[in-house]
Structures are given as structure tokens and as C-alpha cells.
CSV table of C-alpha atoms in Angstrom, one decimal:
chain,number,residue,atom,x,y,z
A,1,MET,CA,17.6,81.3,23.0
A,2,ASP,CA,16.0,78.5,25.1
A,3,THR,CA,18.1,76.7,27.6
A,4,ASN,CA,18.7,73.1,26.6
A,5,PRO,CA,16.5,73.2,23.6
A,6,THR,CA,15.5,70.1,21.5
A,7,TYR,CA,16.6,70.2,17.9
A,8,SER,CA,16.0,67.2,15.7
A,9,SER,CA,18.1,68.0,12.7
A,10,LEU,CA,21.2,70.0,11.6
A,11,VAL,CA,22.4,71.0,8.1
A,12,ALA,CA,25.9,72.5,7.7
A,13,VAL,CA,26.7,74.7,4.7
A,14,GLY,CA,30.1,76.1,3.7
A,15,ASP,CA,33.7,75.4,2.8
A,16,SER,CA,36.7,73.7,4.2
A,17,PHE,CA,36.1,75.2,7.7
A,18,THR,CA,32.8,73.4,7.9
A,19,GLU,CA,34.0,70.3,6.1
A,20,GLY,CA,36.4,69.8,9.0
A,21,MET,CA,39.9,70.4,7.7
A,22,SER,CA,42.4,69.8,9.3
A,23,ASP,CA,40.8,67.6,12.0
A,24,LEU,CA,42.2,64.4,10.5
A,25,LEU,CA,40.9,61.0,11.5
A,26,PRO,CA,43.0,57.8,11.3
A,27,ASP,CA,41.2,56.7,8.2
A,28,GLY,CA,42.3,59.8,6.3
A,29,THR,CA,38.9,61.6,6.5
A,30,TYR,CA,38.2,64.9,8.3
A,31,ARG,CA,35.9,65.2,11.3
A,32,GLY,CA,35.6,68.9,12.3
A,33,TRP,CA,33.4,71.0,14.5
A,34,ALA,CA,30.1,70.3,12.6
A,35,ASP,CA,30.5,66.5,13.1
A,36,LEU,CA,31.4,67.0,16.8
A,37,LEU,CA,28.4,69.3,17.2
A,38,ALA,CA,26.1,66.8,15.5
A,39,ALA,CA,27.3,64.0,17.7
A,40,ARG,CA,26.5,66.0,20.8
A,41,MET,CA,23.1,67.0,19.6
A,42,ALA,CA,22.3,63.4,18.5
A,43,ALA,CA,23.2,62.1,22.0
A,44,ARG,CA,20.3,64.2,23.4
A,45,THR,CA,17.7,63.6,20.7
A,46,PRO,CA,16.8,60.1,19.4
A,47,GLY,CA,16.5,60.0,15.6
A,48,PHE,CA,18.6,63.1,15.2
A,49,ARG,CA,19.4,63.8,11.5
A,50,TYR,CA,22.5,65.5,10.1
A,51,ALA,CA,23.8,66.6,6.7
A,52,ASN,CA,27.0,68.4,5.9
A,53,LEU,CA,27.0,70.0,2.4
A,54,ALA,CA,30.4,71.7,2.8
A,55,VAL,CA,33.2,71.3,0.2
A,56,ARG,CA,36.7,72.7,0.6
A,57,GLY,CA,37.7,75.7,-1.5
A,58,LYS,CA,34.2,76.9,-2.3
A,59,LEU,CA,33.6,80.6,-2.9
A,60,ILE,CA,30.4,82.3,-1.8
A,61,ARG,CA,29.0,82.2,-5.3
A,62,GLN,CA,29.5,78.4,-5.4
A,63,ILE,CA,28.0,77.9,-1.9
A,64,VAL,CA,24.9,79.9,-3.0
A,65,ASP,CA,24.6,78.0,-6.3
A,66,GLU,CA,25.4,74.5,-5.1
A,67,GLN,CA,24.4,74.3,-1.4
A,68,VAL,CA,21.8,76.8,-0.3
A,69,ASP,CA,18.7,75.6,-2.1
A,70,VAL,CA,19.6,72.0,-1.2
A,71,ALA,CA,19.9,73.0,2.5
A,72,ALA,CA,16.7,75.0,2.4
A,73,ALA,CA,14.7,72.1,0.9
A,74,MET,CA,15.8,69.9,3.8
A,75,GLN,CA,13.8,72.0,6.3
A,76,ALA,CA,16.2,71.3,9.1
A,77,ASP,CA,15.7,72.7,12.6
A,78,VAL,CA,19.2,74.2,12.6
A,79,VAL,CA,21.2,75.4,9.6
A,80,THR,CA,24.8,76.7,9.9
A,81,LEU,CA,26.2,78.9,7.2
A,82,VAL,CA,29.9,80.0,7.0
A,83,GLY,CA,31.1,81.4,3.7
A,84,GLY,CA,32.9,84.2,2.0
A,85,LEU,CA,36.2,84.0,3.7
A,86,ASN,CA,37.8,82.2,0.7
A,87,ASP,CA,36.7,85.2,-1.4
A,88,THR,CA,38.4,87.7,1.0
A,89,LEU,CA,41.7,85.8,0.6
A,90,ARG,CA,41.8,86.2,-3.2
A,91,PRO,CA,44.0,88.9,-4.7
A,92,LYS,CA,41.0,90.4,-6.4
A,93,CYS,CA,37.8,90.5,-4.3
A,94,ASP,CA,34.6,92.5,-4.9
A,95,MET,CA,33.3,92.8,-1.4
A,96,GLY,CA,30.1,94.3,-2.6
A,97,ARG,CA,29.4,91.2,-4.6
A,98,VAL,CA,30.4,89.0,-1.6
A,99,ARG,CA,28.0,90.8,0.7
A,100,GLY,CA,25.2,90.6,-1.8
A,101,LEU,CA,25.7,86.8,-2.2
A,102,LEU,CA,25.8,86.3,1.5
A,103,GLU,CA,22.6,88.3,1.9
A,104,GLU,CA,21.0,86.1,-0.8
A,105,ALA,CA,22.0,82.9,1.1
A,106,VAL,CA,20.6,84.2,4.4
A,107,GLU,CA,17.4,85.3,2.8
A,108,ARG,CA,16.8,81.8,1.4
A,109,LEU,CA,17.9,79.8,4.5
A,110,ALA,CA,16.4,81.8,7.3
A,111,PRO,CA,12.8,81.0,6.5
A,112,SER,CA,13.6,77.3,6.0
A,113,CYS,CA,14.8,76.5,9.5
A,114,LYS,CA,14.0,77.1,13.2
A,115,GLN,CA,17.5,78.6,13.8
A,116,LEU,CA,20.0,79.9,11.4
A,117,VAL,CA,23.6,80.1,12.8
A,118,LEU,CA,26.1,82.5,11.2
A,119,MET,CA,29.8,83.0,12.3
A,120,ARG,CA,32.5,85.5,12.5
A,121,SER,CA,35.2,83.1,11.5
A,122,PRO,CA,38.4,82.6,13.5
A,123,ALA,CA,41.7,84.2,12.5
A,124,ARG,CA,45.2,83.1,13.2
A,125,ARG,CA,47.6,85.8,14.5
A,126,GLY,CA,50.2,86.8,11.9
A,127,PRO,CA,51.0,89.0,8.9
A,128,VAL,CA,48.4,87.3,6.7
A,129,LEU,CA,45.6,88.4,9.0
A,130,GLU,CA,46.8,92.0,8.9
A,131,ARG,CA,46.8,92.1,5.1
A,132,PHE,CA,43.3,90.8,4.8
A,133,ARG,CA,41.8,92.1,8.0
A,134,PRO,CA,39.8,95.0,6.4
A,135,ARG,CA,38.0,92.6,4.1
A,136,MET,CA,37.4,90.1,6.9
A,137,GLU,CA,35.9,92.8,9.1
A,138,ASP,CA,33.8,94.0,6.3
A,139,LEU,CA,32.4,90.5,5.9
A,140,PHE,CA,31.8,90.2,9.6
A,141,THR,CA,29.9,93.5,9.7
A,142,CYS,CA,27.7,92.1,7.0
A,143,VAL,CA,27.2,88.9,9.0
A,144,ASP,CA,26.1,90.9,12.1
A,145,GLU,CA,23.7,93.1,10.1
A,146,LEU,CA,22.1,90.1,8.4
A,147,ALA,CA,21.7,88.2,11.7
A,148,ALA,CA,19.9,91.1,13.3
A,149,ARG,CA,17.6,91.5,10.3
A,150,HIS,CA,16.7,87.8,10.0
A,151,GLY,CA,16.8,86.5,13.6
A,152,ALA,CA,20.0,84.4,13.1
A,153,SER,CA,22.5,83.7,15.8
A,154,VAL,CA,26.1,84.8,15.4
A,155,VAL,CA,28.9,82.8,16.9
A,156,ASP,CA,31.9,85.2,17.4
A,157,LEU,CA,35.1,83.2,16.8
A,158,TYR,CA,37.0,86.1,15.4
A,159,ASP,CA,37.3,87.8,18.8
A,160,ALA,CA,38.0,84.6,20.8
A,161,PRO,CA,41.5,84.9,22.2
A,162,SER,CA,42.1,81.1,22.2
A,163,LEU,CA,41.4,80.7,18.4
A,164,ALA,CA,44.0,83.3,17.5
A,165,ASP,CA,46.7,81.2,19.0
A,166,PRO,CA,48.9,79.7,16.2
A,167,ARG,CA,49.1,76.4,18.2
A,168,LEU,CA,45.5,75.8,17.4
A,169,TRP,CA,46.1,76.0,13.6
A,170,ASP,CA,47.4,73.3,11.3
A,171,VAL,CA,50.8,73.6,9.5
A,172,ASP,CA,48.9,75.0,6.5
A,173,ARG,CA,48.1,78.1,8.6
A,174,LEU,CA,44.6,78.1,7.1
A,175,HIS,CA,42.7,75.4,9.1
A,176,LEU,CA,42.2,74.6,12.8
A,177,THR,CA,43.6,71.6,14.5
A,178,GLY,CA,41.4,69.1,16.2
A,179,GLU,CA,41.5,71.1,19.5
A,180,GLY,CA,40.5,74.2,17.6
A,181,HIS,CA,37.5,72.4,16.0
A,182,ARG,CA,36.5,71.1,19.4
A,183,ARG,CA,36.4,74.7,20.7
A,184,VAL,CA,34.3,75.8,17.8
A,185,ALA,CA,31.8,73.0,18.4
A,186,GLU,CA,31.5,74.1,22.0
A,187,ALA,CA,30.9,77.7,20.9
A,188,VAL,CA,28.1,76.7,18.6
A,189,TRP,CA,26.7,74.4,21.2
A,190,GLN,CA,26.4,77.2,23.7
A,191,ALA,CA,25.0,79.6,21.0
A,192,LEU,CA,22.2,77.1,20.4
A,193,GLY,CA,21.2,77.4,24.1
A,194,TYR,CA,22.7,74.1,25.5
A,195,GLU,CA,24.3,74.0,28.9
A,196,PRO,CA,28.1,74.6,28.5
A,197,GLU,CA,30.4,71.7,28.7
A,198,ASP,CA,33.5,73.9,28.5
A,199,THR,CA,33.1,77.3,29.9
A,200,GLU,CA,36.7,78.1,29.1
A,201,TRP,CA,36.7,77.5,25.3
A,202,ARG,CA,37.6,81.2,24.7
A,203,THR,CA,40.5,81.0,27.2
A,204,PRO,CA,44.0,80.9,25.6
A,205,MET,CA,46.2,77.9,26.0
A,206,PRO,CA,48.9,78.1,28.7
A,207,THR,CA,51.9,80.1,27.6
A,208,THR,CA,54.9,78.1,26.3
A,209,LEU,CA,58.3,79.2,25.1
A,210,PRO,CA,58.2,80.1,21.4
A,211,PRO,CA,60.3,78.0,19.0
A,212,GLY,CA,63.8,79.4,18.2
A,213,TRP,CA,64.6,81.4,15.1
A,214,VAL,CA,66.0,78.3,13.2
A,215,MET,CA,62.9,76.3,13.9
A,216,ARG,CA,60.6,79.1,12.8
A,217,ARG,CA,62.5,79.6,9.6
A,218,ALA,CA,62.4,75.9,8.9
A,219,ALA,CA,58.6,75.9,9.5
A,220,ASP,CA,58.2,78.8,7.2
A,221,LEU,CA,60.1,77.0,4.4
A,222,ARG,CA,58.0,73.8,4.9
A,223,PHE,CA,54.8,75.9,4.8
A,224,ALA,CA,55.9,77.7,1.6
A,225,ARG,CA,56.8,74.5,-0.2
A,226,GLN,CA,53.9,72.3,1.0
A,227,HIS,CA,51.1,74.7,1.1
A,228,LEU,CA,51.7,78.3,-0.1
A,229,LEU,CA,53.2,77.5,-3.5
A,230,PRO,CA,50.5,74.9,-4.4
A,231,TRP,CA,47.8,77.4,-3.3
A,232,ILE,CA,49.3,80.1,-5.5
A,233,GLY,CA,49.5,77.5,-8.4
A,234,ARG,CA,45.8,76.8,-8.0
A,235,ARG,CA,44.9,80.5,-8.1
A,236,LEU,CA,47.0,81.1,-11.2
A,237,THR,CA,45.4,78.2,-13.1
A,238,GLY,CA,41.8,78.8,-11.8
A,239,ARG,CA,41.6,75.5,-9.9
A,240,SER,CA,40.3,74.8,-6.4
A,241,SER,CA,41.1,72.2,-3.8
A,242,GLY,CA,37.5,71.1,-3.9
A,243,ASP,CA,37.2,70.6,-7.6
A,244,GLY,CA,35.3,67.3,-8.3
A,245,LEU,CA,34.7,66.6,-4.6
A,246,PRO,CA,31.1,65.7,-3.5
A,247,PRO,CA,29.5,67.3,-0.4
A,248,LYS,CA,30.7,65.7,2.9
A,249,ARG,CA,27.3,64.3,3.9
A,250,PRO,CA,24.8,65.1,1.1
A,251,GLU,CA,21.7,63.6,2.6
A,252,LEU,CA,19.8,64.5,5.8
A,253,LEU,CA,19.9,61.1,7.5
A,254,PRO,CA,19.8,59.8,11.0
A,255,TYR,CA,23.2,60.5,12.6
A,256,GLU,CA,24.0,56.9,13.5
A,257,ASP,CA,23.7,56.0,9.8
A,258,LEU,CA,26.5,58.5,9.1
A,259,ALA,CA,28.8,58.1,12.1
């Protein structure tokens, strides 16, 4: 990768992670790592253009059907693709099908851009990770193989100690906080060949005393009531949190027109 390259456009493809949940802005919208990255790239390149096709809750089949061809047609300099993790969290998941769809997405996107960026997604420490770890690592092995085959760059967030810290995850335990998204933006920035602005993004936050038993149980109850039970309800009824929502930034336009 060149040092301090010049890229004139960025298209982000994916689900809630790329949409920016839970980096909440005062107006109720989400920012996230892709917006942060685009802002930094735009500051270096006049006329920089940015689109973000991500929609929360999307499975890899939906990403392929709804976003990949649109992104490829934009002919952007950089395309980021993160998908498949929502599939691994479903009770029934055909990993062979997930790998095949991810391969299909990469094969369509790689020839359409100067640099395709894939990711090994971050994972919060806890029992949920242990339950789904084999599927996740299967997905990430596929990511590595596809990147090697198609010349894509892989940003390894899964093995970053800082991003495993529960303090960098929102109360829903599925999405990063604003600080987590900032670190992801830095990781992608460096992967694209820019000079680091934060060489310590992988470094864990300073150790603090953990909350007591009562506070942990209260947090568990709030999580179950506000997030886990609604998530289970959507799975049982075949609904998604992204149903009916449009892409975040559907057109490849100058960044200042979208900021």
C-alpha cells in the first residue's frame, strides 16, 4: 500500500456496523466509522465523494442483492465490504452459503474499484462470543482467503485487544460506542496507507474497577428487556431492524453535500 495515497471516492457496503450504530449524534442519526473515515479522506482531497449503502440488520444475501451491484456501478476508488456477521448470529446458519455469497460479493466488487477493503469484525468479550466464535472464525478465514485471491486489504479488528473491551460497546452489546467507531476509522485509515493519527488504537483502555454484582445484574436485566427480547421477537416473526429503511447515503456525491 502506498504511503499517504490519494483516493477521490469511497463507497461503504454492509449492515449496522457500517451504518454507524451506536455512534449516536444529537439529532438522533448515527455517524460511525465510515463517516469518520470519509471526513478524514475528504479533508485531504478536494471534491472527494462518498456513499454509504449500509442498512442495519441486513444478511449477506440482502447485501449482495441490494448493495453490491449498486456499489460496483459507482466505480469508486475505495469500497469497504463488511457482511455476514448477522448470519452467524442466527440460530440456523448455513456457513457454506454465507461463504459463497461473500465470495460472490468480492468477485463483483474487486474489479470495480482501486482498493477493496474487507474486515475481520470486532467482537466483545463475553459468553455470546464463545457461543458463536466457531462461525465467526470460519467467516474470517473466508475473508482472508478472498482478500489474498483478489488483492483486497483486510483490517483485523477481531484480534485488536482494545475492541474486545466491553466499555467500547453500547448497552445493546452488539454495536460499538463512538470511541469504538473512532478506533475502527483509524484502523481503516492506516490500512489504506495514510500516516497514522493514533498509533495506539489497538491498545486497551486503562484498567478500572469492574462494577459490582448488583450493578452487573441490573445491567443484564436492562439489556434483556430493552434489546435481547425485542431481538428474539424479530427473529421469531421474520422481521429485521432494517425493514423499510433506505441506505444511509445512497448516492456517490461530494462529501460536503452530505456532511
